[in-house]
JSON list of C-alpha atoms in Angstrom, two decimals:
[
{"chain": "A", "resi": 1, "resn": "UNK", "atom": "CA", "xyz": [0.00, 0.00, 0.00]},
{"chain": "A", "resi": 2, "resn": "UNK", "atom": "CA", "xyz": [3.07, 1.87, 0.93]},
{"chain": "A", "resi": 3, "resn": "UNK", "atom": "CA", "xyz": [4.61, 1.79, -2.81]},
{"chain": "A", "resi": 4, "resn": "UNK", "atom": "CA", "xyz": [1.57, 2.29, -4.42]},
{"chain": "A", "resi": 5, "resn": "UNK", "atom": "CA", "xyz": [0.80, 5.54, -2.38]},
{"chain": "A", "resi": 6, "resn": "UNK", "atom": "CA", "xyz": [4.40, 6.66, -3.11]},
{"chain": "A", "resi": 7, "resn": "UNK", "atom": "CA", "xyz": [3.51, 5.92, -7.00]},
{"chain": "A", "resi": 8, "resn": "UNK", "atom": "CA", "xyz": [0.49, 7.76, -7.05]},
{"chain": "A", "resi": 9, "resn": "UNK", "atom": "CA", "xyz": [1.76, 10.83, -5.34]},
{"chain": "A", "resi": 10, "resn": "UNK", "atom": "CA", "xyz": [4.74, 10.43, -8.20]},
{"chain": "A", "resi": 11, "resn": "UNK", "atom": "CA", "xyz": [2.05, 10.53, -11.01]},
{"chain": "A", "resi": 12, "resn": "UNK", "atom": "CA", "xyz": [0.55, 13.53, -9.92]},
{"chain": "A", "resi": 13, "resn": "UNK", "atom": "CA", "xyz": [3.47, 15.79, -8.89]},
{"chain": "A", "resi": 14, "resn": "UNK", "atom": "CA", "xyz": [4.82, 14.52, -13.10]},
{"chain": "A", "resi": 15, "resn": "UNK", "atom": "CA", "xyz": [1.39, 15.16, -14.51]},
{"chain": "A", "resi": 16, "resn": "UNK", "atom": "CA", "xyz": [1.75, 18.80, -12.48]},
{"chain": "A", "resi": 17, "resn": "UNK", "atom": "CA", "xyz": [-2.10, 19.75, -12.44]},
{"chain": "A", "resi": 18, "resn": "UNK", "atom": "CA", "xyz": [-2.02, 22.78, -10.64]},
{"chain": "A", "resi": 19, "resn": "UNK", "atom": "CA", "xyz": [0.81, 24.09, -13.10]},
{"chain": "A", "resi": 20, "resn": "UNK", "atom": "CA", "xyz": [3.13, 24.16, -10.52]},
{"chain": "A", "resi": 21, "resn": "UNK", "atom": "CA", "xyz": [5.83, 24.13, -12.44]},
{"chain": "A", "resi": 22, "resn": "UNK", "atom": "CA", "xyz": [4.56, 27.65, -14.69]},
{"chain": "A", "resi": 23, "resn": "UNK", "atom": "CA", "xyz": [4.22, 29.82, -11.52]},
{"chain": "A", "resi": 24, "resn": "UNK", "atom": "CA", "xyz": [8.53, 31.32, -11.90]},
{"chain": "A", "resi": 25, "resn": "UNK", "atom": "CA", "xyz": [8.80, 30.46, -15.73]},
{"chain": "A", "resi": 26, "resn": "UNK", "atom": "CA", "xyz": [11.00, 33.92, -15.99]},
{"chain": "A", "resi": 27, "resn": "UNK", "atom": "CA", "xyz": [14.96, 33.23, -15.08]},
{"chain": "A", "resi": 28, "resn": "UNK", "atom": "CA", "xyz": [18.04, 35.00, -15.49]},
{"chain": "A", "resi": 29, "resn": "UNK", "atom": "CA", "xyz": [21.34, 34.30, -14.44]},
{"chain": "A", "resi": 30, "resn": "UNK", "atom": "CA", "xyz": [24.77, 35.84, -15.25]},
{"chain": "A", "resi": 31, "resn": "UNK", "atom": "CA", "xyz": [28.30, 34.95, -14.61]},
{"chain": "A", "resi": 32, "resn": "UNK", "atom": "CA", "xyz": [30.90, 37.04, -13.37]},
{"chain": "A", "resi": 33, "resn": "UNK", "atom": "CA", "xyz": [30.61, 40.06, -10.86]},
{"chain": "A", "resi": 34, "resn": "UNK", "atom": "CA", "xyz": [26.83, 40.67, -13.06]},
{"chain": "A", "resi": 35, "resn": "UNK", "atom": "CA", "xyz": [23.46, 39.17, -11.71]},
{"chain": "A", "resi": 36, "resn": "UNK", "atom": "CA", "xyz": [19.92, 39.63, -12.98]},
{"chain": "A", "resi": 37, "resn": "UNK", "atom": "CA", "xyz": [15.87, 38.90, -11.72]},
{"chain": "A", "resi": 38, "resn": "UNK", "atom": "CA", "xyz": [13.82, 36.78, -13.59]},
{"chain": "A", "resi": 39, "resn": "UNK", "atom": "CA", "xyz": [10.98, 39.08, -12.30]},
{"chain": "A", "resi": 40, "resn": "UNK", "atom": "CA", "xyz": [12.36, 41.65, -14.46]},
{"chain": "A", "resi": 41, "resn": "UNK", "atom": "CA", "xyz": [12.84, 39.71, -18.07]},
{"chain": "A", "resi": 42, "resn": "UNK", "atom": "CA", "xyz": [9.90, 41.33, -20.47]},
{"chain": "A", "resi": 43, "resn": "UNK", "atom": "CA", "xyz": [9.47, 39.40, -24.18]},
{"chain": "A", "resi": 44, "resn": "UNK", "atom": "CA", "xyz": [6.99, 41.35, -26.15]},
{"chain": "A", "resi": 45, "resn": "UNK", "atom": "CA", "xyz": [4.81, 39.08, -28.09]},
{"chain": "A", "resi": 46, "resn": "UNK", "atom": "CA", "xyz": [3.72, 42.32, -30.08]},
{"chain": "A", "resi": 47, "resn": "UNK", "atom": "CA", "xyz": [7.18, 44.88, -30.51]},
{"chain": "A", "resi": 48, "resn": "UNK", "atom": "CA", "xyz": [9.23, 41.31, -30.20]},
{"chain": "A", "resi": 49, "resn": "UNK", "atom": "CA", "xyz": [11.27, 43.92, -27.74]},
{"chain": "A", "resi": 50, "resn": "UNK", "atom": "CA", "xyz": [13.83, 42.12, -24.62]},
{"chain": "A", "resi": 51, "resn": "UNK", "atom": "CA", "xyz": [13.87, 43.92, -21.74]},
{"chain": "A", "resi": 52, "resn": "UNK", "atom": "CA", "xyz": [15.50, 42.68, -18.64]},
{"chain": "A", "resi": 53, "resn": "UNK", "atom": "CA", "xyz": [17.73, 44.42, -15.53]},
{"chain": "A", "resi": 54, "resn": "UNK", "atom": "CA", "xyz": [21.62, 43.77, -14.82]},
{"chain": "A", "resi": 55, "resn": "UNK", "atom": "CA", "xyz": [22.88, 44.59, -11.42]},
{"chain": "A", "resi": 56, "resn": "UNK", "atom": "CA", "xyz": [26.70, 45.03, -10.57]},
{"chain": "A", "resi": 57, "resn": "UNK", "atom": "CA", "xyz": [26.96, 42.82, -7.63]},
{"chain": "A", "resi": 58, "resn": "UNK", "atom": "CA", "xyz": [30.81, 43.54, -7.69]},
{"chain": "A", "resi": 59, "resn": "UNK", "atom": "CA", "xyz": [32.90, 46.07, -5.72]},
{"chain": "A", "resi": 60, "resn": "UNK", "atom": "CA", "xyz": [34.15, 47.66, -9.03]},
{"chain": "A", "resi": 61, "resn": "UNK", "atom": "CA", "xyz": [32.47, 49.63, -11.82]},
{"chain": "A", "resi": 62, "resn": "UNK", "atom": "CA", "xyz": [32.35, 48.33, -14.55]},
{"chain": "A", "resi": 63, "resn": "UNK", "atom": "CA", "xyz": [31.79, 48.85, -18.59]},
{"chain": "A", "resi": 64, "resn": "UNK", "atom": "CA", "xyz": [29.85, 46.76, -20.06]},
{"chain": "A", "resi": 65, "resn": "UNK", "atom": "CA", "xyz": [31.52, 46.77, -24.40]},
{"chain": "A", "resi": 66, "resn": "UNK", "atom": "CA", "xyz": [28.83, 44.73, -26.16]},
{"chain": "A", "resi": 67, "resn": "UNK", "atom": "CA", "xyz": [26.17, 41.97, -25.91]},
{"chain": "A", "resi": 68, "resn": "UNK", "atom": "CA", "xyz": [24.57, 39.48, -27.96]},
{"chain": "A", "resi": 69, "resn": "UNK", "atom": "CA", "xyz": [21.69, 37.42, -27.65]},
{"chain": "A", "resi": 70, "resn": "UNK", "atom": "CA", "xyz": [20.76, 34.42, -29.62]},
{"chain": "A", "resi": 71, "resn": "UNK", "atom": "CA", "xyz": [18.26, 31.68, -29.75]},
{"chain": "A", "resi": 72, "resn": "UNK", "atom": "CA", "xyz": [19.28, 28.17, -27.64]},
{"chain": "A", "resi": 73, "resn": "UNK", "atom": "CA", "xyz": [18.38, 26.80, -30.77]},
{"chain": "A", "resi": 74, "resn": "UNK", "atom": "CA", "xyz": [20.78, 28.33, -32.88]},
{"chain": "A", "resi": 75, "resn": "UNK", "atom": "CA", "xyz": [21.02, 31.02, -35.43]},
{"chain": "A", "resi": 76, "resn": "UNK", "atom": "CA", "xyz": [21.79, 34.42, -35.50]},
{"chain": "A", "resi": 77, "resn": "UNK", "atom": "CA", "xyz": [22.17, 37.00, -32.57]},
{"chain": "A", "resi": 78, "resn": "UNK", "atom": "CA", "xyz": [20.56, 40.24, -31.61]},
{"chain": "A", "resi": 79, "resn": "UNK", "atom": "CA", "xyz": [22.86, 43.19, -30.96]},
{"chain": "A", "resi": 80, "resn": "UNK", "atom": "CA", "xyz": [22.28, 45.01, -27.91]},
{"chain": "A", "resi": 81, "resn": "UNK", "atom": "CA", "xyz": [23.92, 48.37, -28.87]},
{"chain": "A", "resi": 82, "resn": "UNK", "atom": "CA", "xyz": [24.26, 51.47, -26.77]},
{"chain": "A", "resi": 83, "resn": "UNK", "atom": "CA", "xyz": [26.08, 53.76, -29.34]},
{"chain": "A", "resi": 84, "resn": "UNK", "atom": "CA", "xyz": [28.12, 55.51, -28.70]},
{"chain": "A", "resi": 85, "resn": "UNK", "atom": "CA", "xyz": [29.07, 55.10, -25.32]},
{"chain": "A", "resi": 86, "resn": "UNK", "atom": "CA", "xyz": [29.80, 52.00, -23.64]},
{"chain": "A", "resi": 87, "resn": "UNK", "atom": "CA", "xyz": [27.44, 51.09, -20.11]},
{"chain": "A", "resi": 88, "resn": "UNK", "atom": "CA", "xyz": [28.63, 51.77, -16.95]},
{"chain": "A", "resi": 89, "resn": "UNK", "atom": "CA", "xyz": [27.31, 50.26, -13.70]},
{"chain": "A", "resi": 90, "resn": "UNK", "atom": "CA", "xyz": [28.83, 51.10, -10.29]},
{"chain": "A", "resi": 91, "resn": "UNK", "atom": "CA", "xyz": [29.08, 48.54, -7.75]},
{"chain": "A", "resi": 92, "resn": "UNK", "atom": "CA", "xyz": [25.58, 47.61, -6.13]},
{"chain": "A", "resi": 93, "resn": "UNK", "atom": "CA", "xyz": [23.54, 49.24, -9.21]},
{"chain": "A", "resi": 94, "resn": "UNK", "atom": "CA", "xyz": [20.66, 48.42, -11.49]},
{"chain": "A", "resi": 95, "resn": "UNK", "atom": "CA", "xyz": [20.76, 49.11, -15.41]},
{"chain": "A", "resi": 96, "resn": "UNK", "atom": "CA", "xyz": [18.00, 48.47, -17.08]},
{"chain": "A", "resi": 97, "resn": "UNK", "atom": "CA", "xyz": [18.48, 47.07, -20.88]},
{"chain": "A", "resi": 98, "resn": "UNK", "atom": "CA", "xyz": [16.57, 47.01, -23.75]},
{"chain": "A", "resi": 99, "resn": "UNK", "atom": "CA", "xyz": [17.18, 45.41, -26.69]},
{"chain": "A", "resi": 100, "resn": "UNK", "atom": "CA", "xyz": [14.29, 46.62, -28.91]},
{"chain": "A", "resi": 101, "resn": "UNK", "atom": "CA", "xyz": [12.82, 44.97, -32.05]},
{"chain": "A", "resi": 102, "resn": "UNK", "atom": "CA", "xyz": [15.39, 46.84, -34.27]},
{"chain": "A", "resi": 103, "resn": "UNK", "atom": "CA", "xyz": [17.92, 45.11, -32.92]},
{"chain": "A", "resi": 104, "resn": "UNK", "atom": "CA", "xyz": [16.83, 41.76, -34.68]},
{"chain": "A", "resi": 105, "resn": "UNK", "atom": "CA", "xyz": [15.40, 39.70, -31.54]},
{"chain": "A", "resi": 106, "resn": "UNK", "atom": "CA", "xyz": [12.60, 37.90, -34.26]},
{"chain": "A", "resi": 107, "resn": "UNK", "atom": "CA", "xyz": [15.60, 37.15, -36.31]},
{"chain": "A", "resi": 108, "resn": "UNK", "atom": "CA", "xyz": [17.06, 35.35, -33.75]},
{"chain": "A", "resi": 109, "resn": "UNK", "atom": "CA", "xyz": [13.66, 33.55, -33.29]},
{"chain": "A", "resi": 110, "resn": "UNK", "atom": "CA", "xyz": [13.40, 32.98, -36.98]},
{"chain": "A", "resi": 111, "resn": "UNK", "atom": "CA", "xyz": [9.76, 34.66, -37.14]},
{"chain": "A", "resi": 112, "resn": "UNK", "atom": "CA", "xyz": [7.44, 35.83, -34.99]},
{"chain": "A", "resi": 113, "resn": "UNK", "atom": "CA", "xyz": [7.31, 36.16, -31.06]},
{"chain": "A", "resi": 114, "resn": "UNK", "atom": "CA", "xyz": [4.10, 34.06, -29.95]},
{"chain": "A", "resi": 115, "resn": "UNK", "atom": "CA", "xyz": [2.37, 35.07, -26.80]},
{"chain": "A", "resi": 116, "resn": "UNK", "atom": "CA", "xyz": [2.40, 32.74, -23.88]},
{"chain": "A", "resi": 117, "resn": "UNK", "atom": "CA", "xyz": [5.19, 30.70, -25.16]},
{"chain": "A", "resi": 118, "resn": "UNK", "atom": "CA", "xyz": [8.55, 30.09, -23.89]},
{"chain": "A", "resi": 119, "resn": "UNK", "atom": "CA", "xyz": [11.65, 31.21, -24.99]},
{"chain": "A", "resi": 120, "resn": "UNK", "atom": "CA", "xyz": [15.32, 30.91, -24.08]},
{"chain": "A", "resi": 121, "resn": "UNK", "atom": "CA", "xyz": [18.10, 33.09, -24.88]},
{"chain": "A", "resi": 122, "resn": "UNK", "atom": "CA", "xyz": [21.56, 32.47, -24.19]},
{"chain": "A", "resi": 123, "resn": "UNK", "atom": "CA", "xyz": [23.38, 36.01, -23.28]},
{"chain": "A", "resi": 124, "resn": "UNK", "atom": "CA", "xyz": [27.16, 36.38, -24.11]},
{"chain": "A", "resi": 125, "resn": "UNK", "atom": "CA", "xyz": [28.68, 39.90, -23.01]},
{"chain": "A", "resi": 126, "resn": "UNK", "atom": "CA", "xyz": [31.77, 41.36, -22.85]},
{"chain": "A", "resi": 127, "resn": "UNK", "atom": "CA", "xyz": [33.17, 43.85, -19.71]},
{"chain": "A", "resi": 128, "resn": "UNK", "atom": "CA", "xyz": [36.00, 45.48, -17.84]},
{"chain": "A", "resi": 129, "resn": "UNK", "atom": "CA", "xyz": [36.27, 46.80, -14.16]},
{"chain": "A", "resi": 130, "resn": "UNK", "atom": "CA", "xyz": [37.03, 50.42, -14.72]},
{"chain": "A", "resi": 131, "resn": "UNK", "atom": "CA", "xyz": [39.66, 50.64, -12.27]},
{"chain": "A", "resi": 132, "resn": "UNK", "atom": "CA", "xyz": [41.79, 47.98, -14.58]},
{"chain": "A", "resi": 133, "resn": "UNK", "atom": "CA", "xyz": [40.94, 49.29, -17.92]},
{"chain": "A", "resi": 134, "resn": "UNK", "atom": "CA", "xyz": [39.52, 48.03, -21.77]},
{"chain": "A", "resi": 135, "resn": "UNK", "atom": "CA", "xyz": [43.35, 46.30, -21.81]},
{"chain": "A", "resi": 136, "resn": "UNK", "atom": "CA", "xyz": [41.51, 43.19, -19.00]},
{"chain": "A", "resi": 137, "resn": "UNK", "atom": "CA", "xyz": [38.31, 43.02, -21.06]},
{"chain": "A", "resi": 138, "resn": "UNK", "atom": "CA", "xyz": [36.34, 39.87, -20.18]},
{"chain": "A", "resi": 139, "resn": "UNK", "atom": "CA", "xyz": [33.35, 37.48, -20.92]},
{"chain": "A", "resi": 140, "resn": "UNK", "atom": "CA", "xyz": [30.81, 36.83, -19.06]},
{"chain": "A", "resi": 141, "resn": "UNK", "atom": "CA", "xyz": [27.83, 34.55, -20.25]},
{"chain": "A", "resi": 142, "resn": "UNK", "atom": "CA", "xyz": [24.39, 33.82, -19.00]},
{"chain": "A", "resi": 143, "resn": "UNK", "atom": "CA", "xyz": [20.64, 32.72, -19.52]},
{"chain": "A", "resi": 144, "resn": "UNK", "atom": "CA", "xyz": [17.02, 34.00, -20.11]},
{"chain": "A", "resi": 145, "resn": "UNK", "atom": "CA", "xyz": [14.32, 31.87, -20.18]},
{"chain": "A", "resi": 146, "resn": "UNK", "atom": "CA", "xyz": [10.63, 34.02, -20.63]},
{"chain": "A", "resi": 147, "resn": "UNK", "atom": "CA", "xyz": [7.40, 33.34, -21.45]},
{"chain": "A", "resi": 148, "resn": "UNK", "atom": "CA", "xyz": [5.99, 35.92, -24.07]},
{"chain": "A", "resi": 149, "resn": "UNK", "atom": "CA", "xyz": [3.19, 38.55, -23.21]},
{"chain": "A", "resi": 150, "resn": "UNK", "atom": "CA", "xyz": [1.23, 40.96, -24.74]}
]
């Protein structure tokens, strides 16, 4: 009776009827003295715009150089650009980014952004600490995953 309790209780928590497992759909992580809050990752079914926060979780400032963001699946990236200066986040701050329709995130998707469905993007970024200079400029790599709204 024991075992077949145990497999019942297994069946339900796989079949996930409440859809437990949709409540925190939105991630983000990053690597290196960068973190981010999958509360804050926005995917525009509509604009097909990215908008997500960074924080600087360092003790330096740092420059962020360039970004790109491409589909887990494979094919081309989406340029974040902030021409013509480079982004700067002191230690402990918040920068919001936005990587806007214009900067190809449906042709990273191959076609349209559908709303209510999941999507990941791999992020690959390059920085330096300002106190070392451009000369020590390093990757850093990360993860959204997002479900599209409206």
């Amino acid at each position: 009776a024991f075992l077949v309790m145990i497999a019942v209780i297994a069946g339900i928590v796989a079949l996930d009827p409440l859809g437990a497992a949709q409540t925190n759909i939105n991630t983000c992580q990053m690597s290196g003295p960068l973190s981010c809050n999958g509360d804050t990752v926005l995917l525009s079914a509509g604009d097909a715009d990215l908008q997500f926060e960074l924080e600087n979780s360092g003790r330096n400032t740092i420059t962020i150089t360039g970004m790109n963001i491409s589909n887990q699946g494979g094919g081309e990236a989406a340029l974040w650009n902030n021409t013509p200066d480079d982004l700067q986040i002191q230690p402990g701050q918040v920068e919001t980014i936005n990587i806007p329709n214009s900067g190809n995130v449906s042709k990273v998707l191959s076609g349209s952004i559908v709303e209510s469905e999941q999507y990941t993007f791999p992020i690959e970024l390059s920085y330096y600490t300002t106190r070392a200079g451009d000369t020590y400029e390093r990757p850093a790599e990360g993860q959204i995953r997002t479900v599209a709204a409206n």
